[in-house]
Short mmCIF file of C-alpha atoms and ligand atoms in Angstrom, two decimals:
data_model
loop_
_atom_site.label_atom_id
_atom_site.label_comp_id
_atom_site.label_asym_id
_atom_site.label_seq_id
_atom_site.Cartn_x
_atom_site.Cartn_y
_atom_site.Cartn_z
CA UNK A 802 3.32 -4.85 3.72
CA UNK A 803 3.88 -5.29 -0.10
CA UNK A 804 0.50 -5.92 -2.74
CA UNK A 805 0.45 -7.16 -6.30
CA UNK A 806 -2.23 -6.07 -8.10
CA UNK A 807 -2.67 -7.51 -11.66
CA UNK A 808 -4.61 -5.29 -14.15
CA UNK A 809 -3.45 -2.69 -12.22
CA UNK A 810 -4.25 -0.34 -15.49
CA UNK A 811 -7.44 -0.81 -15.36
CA UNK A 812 -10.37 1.60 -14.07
CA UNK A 813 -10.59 -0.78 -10.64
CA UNK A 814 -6.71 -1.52 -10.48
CA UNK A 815 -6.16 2.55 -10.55
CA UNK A 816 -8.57 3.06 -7.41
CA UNK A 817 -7.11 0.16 -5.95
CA UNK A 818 -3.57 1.36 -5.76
CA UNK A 819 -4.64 5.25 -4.70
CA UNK A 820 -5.99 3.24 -1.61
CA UNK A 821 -3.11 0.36 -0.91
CA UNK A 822 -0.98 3.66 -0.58
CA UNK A 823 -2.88 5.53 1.39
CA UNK A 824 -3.08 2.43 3.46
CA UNK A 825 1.03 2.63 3.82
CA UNK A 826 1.11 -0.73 1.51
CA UNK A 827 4.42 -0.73 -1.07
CA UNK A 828 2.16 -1.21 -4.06
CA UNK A 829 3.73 -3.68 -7.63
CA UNK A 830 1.55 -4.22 -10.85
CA UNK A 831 1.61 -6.24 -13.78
CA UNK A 832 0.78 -4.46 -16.98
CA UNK A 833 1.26 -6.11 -20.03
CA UNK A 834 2.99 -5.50 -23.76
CA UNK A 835 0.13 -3.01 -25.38
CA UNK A 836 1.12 -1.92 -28.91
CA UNK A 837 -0.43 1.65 -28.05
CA UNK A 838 1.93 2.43 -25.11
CA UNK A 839 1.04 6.67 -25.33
CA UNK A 840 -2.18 5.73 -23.92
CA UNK A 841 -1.93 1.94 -22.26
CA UNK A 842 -0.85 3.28 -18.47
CA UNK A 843 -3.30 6.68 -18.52
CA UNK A 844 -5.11 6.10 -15.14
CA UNK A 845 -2.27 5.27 -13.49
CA UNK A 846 0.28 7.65 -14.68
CA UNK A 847 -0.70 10.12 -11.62
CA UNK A 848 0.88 7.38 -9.58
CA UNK A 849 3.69 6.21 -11.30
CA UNK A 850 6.64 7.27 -8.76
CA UNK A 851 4.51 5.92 -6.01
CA UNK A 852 4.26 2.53 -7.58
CA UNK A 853 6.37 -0.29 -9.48
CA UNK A 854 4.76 -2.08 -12.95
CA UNK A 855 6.13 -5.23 -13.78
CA UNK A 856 5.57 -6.79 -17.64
CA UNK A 857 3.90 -10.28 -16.77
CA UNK A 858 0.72 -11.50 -18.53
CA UNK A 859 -1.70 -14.10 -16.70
CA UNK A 860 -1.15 -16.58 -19.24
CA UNK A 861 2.13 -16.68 -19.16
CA UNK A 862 3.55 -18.94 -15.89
CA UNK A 863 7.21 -17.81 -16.25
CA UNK A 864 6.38 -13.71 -15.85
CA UNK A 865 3.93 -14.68 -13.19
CA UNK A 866 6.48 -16.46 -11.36
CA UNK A 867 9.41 -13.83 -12.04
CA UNK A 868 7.21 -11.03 -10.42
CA UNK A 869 6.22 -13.23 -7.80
CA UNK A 870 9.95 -14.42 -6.70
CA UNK A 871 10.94 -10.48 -7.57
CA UNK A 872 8.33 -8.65 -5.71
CA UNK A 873 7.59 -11.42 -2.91
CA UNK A 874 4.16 -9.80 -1.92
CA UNK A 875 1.68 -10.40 1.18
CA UNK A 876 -1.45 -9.36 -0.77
CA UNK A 877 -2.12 -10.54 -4.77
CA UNK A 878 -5.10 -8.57 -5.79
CA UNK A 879 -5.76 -10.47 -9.26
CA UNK A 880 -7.87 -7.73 -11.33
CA UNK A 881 -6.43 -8.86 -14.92
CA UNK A 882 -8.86 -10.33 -17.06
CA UNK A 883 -10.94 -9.56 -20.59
CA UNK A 884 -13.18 -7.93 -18.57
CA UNK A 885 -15.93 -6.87 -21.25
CA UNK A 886 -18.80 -10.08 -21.33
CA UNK A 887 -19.91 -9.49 -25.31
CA UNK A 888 -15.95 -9.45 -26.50
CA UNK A 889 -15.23 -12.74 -24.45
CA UNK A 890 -17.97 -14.44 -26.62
CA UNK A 891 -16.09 -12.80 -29.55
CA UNK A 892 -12.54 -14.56 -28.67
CA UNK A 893 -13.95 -17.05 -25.94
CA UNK A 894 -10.76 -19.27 -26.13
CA UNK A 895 -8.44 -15.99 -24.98
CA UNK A 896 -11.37 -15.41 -22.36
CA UNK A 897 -10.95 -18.92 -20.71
CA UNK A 898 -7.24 -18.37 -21.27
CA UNK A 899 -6.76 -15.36 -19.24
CA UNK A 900 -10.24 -15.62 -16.82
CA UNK A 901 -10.01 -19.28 -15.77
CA UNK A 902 -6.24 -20.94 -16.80
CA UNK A 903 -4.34 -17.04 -15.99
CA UNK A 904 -6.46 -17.76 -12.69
CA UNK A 905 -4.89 -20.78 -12.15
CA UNK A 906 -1.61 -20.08 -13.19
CA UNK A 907 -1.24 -17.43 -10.53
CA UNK A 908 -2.34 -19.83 -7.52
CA UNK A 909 -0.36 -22.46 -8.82
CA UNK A 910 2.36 -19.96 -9.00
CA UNK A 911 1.53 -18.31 -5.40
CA UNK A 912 1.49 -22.02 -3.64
CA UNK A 913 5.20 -22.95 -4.50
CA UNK A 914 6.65 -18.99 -4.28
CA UNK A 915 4.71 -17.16 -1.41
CA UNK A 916 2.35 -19.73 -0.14
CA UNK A 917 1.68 -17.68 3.39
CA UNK A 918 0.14 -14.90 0.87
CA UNK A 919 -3.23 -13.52 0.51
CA UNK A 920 -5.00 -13.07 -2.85
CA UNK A 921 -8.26 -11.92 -4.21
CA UNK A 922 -10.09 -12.94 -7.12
CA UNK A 923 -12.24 -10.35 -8.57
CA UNK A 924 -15.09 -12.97 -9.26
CA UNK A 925 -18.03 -11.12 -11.28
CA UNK A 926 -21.82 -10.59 -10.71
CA UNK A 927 -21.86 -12.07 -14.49
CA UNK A 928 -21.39 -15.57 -12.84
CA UNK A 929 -25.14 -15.48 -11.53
CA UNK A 930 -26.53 -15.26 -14.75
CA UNK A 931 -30.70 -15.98 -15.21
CA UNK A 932 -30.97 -18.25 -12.24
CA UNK A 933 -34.06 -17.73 -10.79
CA UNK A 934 -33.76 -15.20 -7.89
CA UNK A 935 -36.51 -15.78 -4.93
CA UNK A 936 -36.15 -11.69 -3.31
CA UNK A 937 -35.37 -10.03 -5.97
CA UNK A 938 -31.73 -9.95 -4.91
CA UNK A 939 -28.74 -12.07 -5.24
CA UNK A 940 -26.36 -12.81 -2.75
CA UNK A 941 -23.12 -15.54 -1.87
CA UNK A 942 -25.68 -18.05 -1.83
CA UNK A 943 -27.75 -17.40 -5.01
CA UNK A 944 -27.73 -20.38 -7.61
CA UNK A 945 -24.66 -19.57 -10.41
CA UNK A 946 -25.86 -20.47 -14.25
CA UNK A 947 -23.86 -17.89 -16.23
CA UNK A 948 -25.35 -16.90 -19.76
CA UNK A 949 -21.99 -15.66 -21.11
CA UNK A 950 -18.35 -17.26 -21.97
CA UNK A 951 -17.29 -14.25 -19.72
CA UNK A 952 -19.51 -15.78 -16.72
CA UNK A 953 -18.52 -19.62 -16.98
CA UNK A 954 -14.85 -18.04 -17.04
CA UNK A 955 -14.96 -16.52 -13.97
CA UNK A 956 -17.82 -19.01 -12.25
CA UNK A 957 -14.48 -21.71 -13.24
CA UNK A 958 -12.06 -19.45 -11.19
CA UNK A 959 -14.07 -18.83 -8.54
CA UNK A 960 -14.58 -22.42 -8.32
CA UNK A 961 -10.89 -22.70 -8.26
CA UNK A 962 -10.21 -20.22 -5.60
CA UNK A 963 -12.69 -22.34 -3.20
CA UNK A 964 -11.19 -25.27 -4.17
CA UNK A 965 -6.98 -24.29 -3.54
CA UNK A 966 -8.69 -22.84 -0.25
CA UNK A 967 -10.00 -26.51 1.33
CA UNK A 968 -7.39 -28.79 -0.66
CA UNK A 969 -4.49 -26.70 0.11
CA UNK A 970 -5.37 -24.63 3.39
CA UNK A 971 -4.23 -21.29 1.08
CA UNK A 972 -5.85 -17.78 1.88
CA UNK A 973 -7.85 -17.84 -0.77
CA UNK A 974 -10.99 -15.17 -1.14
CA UNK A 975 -13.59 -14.08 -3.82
CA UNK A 976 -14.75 -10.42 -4.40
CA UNK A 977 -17.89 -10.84 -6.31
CA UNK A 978 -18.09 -7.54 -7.89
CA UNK A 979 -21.41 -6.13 -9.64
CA UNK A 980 -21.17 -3.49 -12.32
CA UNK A 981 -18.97 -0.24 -11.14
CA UNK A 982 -18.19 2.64 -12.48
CA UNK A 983 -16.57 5.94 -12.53
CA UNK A 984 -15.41 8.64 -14.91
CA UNK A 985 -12.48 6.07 -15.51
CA UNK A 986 -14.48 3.63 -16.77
CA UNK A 987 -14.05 2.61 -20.82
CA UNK A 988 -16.63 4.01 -23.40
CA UNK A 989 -16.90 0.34 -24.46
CA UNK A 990 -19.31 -0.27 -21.21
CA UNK A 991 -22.90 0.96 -21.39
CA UNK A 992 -22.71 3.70 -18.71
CA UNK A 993 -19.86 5.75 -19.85
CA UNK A 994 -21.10 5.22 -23.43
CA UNK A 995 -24.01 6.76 -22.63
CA UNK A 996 -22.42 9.88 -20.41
CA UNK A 997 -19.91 10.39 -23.25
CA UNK A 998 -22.32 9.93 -25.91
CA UNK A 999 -24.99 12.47 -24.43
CA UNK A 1000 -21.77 14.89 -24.09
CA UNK A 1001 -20.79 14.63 -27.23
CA UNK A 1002 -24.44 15.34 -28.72
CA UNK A 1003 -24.88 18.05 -26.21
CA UNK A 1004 -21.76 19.91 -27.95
CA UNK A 1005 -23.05 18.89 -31.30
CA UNK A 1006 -20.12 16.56 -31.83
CA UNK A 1007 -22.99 13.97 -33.00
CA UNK A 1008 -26.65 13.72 -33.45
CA UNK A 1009 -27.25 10.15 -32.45
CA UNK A 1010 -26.35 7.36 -29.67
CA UNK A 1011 -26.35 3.73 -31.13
CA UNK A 1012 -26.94 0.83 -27.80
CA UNK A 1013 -28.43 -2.42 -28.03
CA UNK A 1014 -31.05 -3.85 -25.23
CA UNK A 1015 -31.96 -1.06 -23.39
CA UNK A 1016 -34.68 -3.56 -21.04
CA UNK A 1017 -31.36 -5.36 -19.05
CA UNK A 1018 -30.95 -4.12 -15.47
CA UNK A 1019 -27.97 -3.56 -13.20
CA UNK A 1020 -26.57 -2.68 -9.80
CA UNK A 1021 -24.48 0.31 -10.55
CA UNK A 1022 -21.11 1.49 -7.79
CA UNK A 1023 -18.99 3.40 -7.72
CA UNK A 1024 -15.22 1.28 -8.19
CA UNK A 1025 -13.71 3.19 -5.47
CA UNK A 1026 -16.30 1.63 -3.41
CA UNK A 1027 -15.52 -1.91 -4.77
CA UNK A 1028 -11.96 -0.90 -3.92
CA UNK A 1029 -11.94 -0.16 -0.70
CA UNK A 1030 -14.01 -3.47 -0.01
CA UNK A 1031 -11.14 -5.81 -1.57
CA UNK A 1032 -8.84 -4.51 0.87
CA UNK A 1033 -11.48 -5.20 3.49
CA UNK A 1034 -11.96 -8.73 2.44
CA UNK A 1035 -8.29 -9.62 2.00
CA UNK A 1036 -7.81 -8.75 5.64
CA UNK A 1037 -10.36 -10.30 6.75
CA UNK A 1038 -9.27 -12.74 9.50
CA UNK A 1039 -10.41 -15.74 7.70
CA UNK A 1040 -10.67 -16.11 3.37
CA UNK A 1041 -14.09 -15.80 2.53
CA UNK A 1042 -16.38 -15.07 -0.54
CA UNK A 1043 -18.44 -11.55 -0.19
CA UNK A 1044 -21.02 -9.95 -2.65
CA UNK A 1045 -19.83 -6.02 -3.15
CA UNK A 1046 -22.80 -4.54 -4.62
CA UNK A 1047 -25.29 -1.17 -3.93
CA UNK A 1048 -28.53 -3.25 -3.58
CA UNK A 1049 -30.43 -0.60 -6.35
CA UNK A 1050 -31.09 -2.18 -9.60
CA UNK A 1051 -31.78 0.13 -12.62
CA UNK A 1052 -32.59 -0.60 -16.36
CA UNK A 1053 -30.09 1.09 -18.99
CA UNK A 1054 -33.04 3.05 -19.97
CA UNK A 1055 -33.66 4.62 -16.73
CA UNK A 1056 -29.72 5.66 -16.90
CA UNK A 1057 -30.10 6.77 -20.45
CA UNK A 1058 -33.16 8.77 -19.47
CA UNK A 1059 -31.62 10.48 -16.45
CA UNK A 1060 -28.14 11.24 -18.09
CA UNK A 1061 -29.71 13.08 -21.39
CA UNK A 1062 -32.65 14.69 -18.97
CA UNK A 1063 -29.50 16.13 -16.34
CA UNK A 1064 -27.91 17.44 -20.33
CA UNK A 1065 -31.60 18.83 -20.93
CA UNK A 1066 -32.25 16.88 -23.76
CA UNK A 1067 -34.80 13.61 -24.47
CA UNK A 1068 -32.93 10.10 -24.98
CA UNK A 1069 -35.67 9.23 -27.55
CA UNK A 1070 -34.61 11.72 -29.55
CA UNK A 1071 -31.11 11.06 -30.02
CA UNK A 1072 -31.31 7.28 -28.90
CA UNK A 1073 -31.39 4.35 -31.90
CA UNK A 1074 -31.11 0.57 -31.40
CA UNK A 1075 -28.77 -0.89 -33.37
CA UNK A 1076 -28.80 -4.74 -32.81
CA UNK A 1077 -25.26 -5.25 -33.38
CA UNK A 1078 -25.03 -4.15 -29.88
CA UNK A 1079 -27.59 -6.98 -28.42
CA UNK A 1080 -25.41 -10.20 -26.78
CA UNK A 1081 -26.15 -13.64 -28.21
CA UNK A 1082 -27.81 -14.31 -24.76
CA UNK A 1083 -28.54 -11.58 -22.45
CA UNK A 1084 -28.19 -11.43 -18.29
CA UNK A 1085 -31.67 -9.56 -17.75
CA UNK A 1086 -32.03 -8.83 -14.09
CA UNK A 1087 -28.66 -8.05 -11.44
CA UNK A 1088 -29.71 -6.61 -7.85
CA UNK A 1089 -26.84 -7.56 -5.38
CA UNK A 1090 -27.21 -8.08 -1.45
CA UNK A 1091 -24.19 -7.04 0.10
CA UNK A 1092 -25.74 -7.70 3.62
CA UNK A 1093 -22.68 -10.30 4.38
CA UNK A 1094 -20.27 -7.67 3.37
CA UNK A 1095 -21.68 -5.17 5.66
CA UNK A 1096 -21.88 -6.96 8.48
CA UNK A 1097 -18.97 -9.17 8.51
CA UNK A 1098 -16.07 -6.19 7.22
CA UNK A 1099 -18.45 -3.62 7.95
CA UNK A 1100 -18.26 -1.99 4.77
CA UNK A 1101 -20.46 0.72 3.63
CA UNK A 1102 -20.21 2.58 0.13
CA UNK A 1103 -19.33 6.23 0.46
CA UNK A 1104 -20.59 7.40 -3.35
CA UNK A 1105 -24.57 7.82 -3.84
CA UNK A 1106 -25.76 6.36 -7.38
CA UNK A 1107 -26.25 10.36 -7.94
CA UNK A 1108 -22.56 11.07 -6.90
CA UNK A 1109 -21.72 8.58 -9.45
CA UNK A 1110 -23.48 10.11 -12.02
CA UNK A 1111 -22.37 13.80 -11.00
CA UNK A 1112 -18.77 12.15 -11.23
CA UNK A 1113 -19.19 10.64 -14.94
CA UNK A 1114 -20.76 13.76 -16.16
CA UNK A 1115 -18.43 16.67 -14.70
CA UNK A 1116 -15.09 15.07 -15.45
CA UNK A 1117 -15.94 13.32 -19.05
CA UNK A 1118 -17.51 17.02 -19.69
CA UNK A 1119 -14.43 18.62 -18.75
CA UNK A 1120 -11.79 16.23 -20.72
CA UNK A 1121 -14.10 16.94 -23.77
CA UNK A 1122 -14.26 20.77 -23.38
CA UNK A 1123 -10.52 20.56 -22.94
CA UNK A 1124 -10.33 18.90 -26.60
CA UNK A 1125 -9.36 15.26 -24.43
CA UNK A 1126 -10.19 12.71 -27.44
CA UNK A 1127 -12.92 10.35 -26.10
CA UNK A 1128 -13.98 7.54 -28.29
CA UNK A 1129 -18.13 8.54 -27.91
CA UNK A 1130 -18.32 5.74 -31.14
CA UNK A 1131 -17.62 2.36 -29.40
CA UNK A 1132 -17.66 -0.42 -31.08
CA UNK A 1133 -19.30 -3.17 -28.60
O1 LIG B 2061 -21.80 -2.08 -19.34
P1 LIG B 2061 -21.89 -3.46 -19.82
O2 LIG B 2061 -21.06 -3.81 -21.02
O3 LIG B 2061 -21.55 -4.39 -18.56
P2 LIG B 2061 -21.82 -5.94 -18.24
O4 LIG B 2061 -21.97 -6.74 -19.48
O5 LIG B 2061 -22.93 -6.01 -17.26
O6 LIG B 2061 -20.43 -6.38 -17.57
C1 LIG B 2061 -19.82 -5.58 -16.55
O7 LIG B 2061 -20.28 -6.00 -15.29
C2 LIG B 2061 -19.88 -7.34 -14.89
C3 LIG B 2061 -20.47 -7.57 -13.50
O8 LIG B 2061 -21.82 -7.91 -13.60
C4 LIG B 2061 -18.37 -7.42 -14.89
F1 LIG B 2061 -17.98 -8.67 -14.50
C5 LIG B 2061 -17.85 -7.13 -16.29
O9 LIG B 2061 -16.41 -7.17 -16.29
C6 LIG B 2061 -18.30 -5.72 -16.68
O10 LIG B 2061 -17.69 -4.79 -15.83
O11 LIG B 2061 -23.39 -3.84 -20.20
C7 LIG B 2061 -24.43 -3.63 -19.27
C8 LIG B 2061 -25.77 -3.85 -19.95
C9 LIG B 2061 -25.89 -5.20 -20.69
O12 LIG B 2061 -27.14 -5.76 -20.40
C10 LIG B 2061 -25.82 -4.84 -22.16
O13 LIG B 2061 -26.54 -5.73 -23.02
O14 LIG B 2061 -25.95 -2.86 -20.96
C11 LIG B 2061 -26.47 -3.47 -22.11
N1 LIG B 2061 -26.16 -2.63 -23.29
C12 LIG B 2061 -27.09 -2.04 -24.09
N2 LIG B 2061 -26.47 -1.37 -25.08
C13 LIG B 2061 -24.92 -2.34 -23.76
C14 LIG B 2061 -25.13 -1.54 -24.90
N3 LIG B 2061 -23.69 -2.66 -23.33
C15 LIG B 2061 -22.62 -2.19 -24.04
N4 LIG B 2061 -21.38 -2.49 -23.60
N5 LIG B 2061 -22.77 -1.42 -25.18
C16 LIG B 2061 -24.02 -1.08 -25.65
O15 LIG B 2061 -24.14 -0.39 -26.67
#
């Protein structure tokens, strides 16, 4: 069995393709022209004789269809996107181009070159945005009424994935992801801005930690979790659209005040608001039910939120003792 896995680069593609080979699956991924190449293929260069990277780019038809005709795969794991919500409102054209028309391009693509396939769509807890949530939790059911160019992007693919399904009787599925993280996440996202920022204060690299709205709460995994779940729902015997989530919510200040107390320090001493950091219209509340998930594929999450942590803080702790340059000053 062969898998494509676009953004294979990225902190979900890396876990991804660590578990399509240990699943015996002949893993291909699409990376794409990166002016920085030292650094572009760094959580996957631990795998690089075990997989095979093609150059294609989701808005570009003719690579999709060269790696598609080349590689001829069962599975098409589509994890490429601009995957960070404020920047997408900061070049929303480029967000639509590669979240909802790169979407697009690759079914259209996949239904004249290797209809029989399977793909997922890595379709985003963003999509829910503030619609009004009756138990506190939000599942495949829960209204959609995204608050972010980001969120209509992917609420337009998903709609596309459901749509190829019924139209064109294709093997279509969603993977509605909630936040997830790891040590390989980017400093750009809250979570490993705040582990790497509380390390680098903790060695007296810097005094202070700039974030913006510290009220908004999510439902934190672990991305080897949400991993192990796409391959789940791609071989599922019918295409189908599953929540992957942990069910606990937590506000960013709960995580800032348990990552700076596990350091020994006090968040509001080294913690300032900066409201360049706020988003023009914020998500507030995310608390996924994974119930479907867990029944139907019977998936269960192996990490604890605490093994999570424990994760983010030993190995971004050891890079940094090791003189590994982290950017602890991100810009978004
Ligand atoms: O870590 P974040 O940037 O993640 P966000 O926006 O929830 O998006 C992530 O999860 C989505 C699934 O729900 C994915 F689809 C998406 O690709 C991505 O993985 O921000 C989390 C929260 C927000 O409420 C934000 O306003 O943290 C708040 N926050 C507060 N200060 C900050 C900061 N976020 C960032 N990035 N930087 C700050 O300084």
């Amino acid at each position: 069995m062969k898998a494509l896995v676009t953004g294979i680069t990225g902190q979900i593609g890396s876990y991804l393709a660590e578990h399509l080979i240990d699943n015996d699956i002949e893993v291909h991924g699409t990376i794409r022209r990166h002016s920085v190449v030292e650094t572009q293929n760094h959580r996957i260069d631990h795998l690089q004789d075990k997989i095979k990277t093609h150059y294609a780019d989701l808005t570009d038809v003719s690579s999709l269809e060269k790696v598609l005709e080349e590689t001829k795969p069962d599975l098409i794991f589509n994890l490429g996107a601009l995957s960070h919500v404020k920047i997408g409102g900061e070049q929303p054209n480029y967000c639509l181009q590669s979240n909802t028309i790169g979407v697009l391009n690759l079914i259209e693509a996949m239904k004249s070159i290797v209809p029989k396939a399977r793909m997922s769509q890595s379709s985003s807890s963003e999509m829910f945005g503030n619609s009004k949530v009756e138990n506190g939790y939000q599942n495949e059911d829960t209204p959609m009424n995204p608050v972010s160019v980001y969120g209509i992007s992917k609420l337009a693919s998903y709609h596309l994935m459901k749509h190829y399904r019924s139209a064109h009787n294709m093997f279509l599925c969603n993977s509605i992801c909630f936040n997830n993280e790891s040590s390989r996440r980017g400093t750009n996202f809250v979570t490993n801005k705040i582990v790497t920022g509380a390390l680098s204060i903790k060695l007296g690299l810097q005094d202070k930690l700039y974030l913006g709205n510290l009220k908004s709460r999510r439902d934190w995994s672990h991305s080897q979790d949400i991993a192990e779940a796409m391959l789940k729902i791609i071989k599922h015997d019918k295409p189908d659209d599953f929540v992957i989530a942990s069910g606990q919510t937590r506000s960013v200040q709960e995580f800032c005040h348990l990552i700076f107390s596990l350091l020994g320090m006090d968040y509001n001493d080294h913690v300032e608001i900066d409201p360049k950091f706020y988003r023009p219209e914020e998500l507030h509340y995310l608390q996924g039910d994974s119930s479907k998930a867990r029944k139907e594929l019977n998936w269960t999450p192996k990490f604890s939120f605490m093994d999570l942590v424990s994760e983010m803080i030993n190995n971004n702790k050891l890079a940094l003792e090791n003189g590994i340059t982290i950017n602890t000053k991100a810009l978004v």
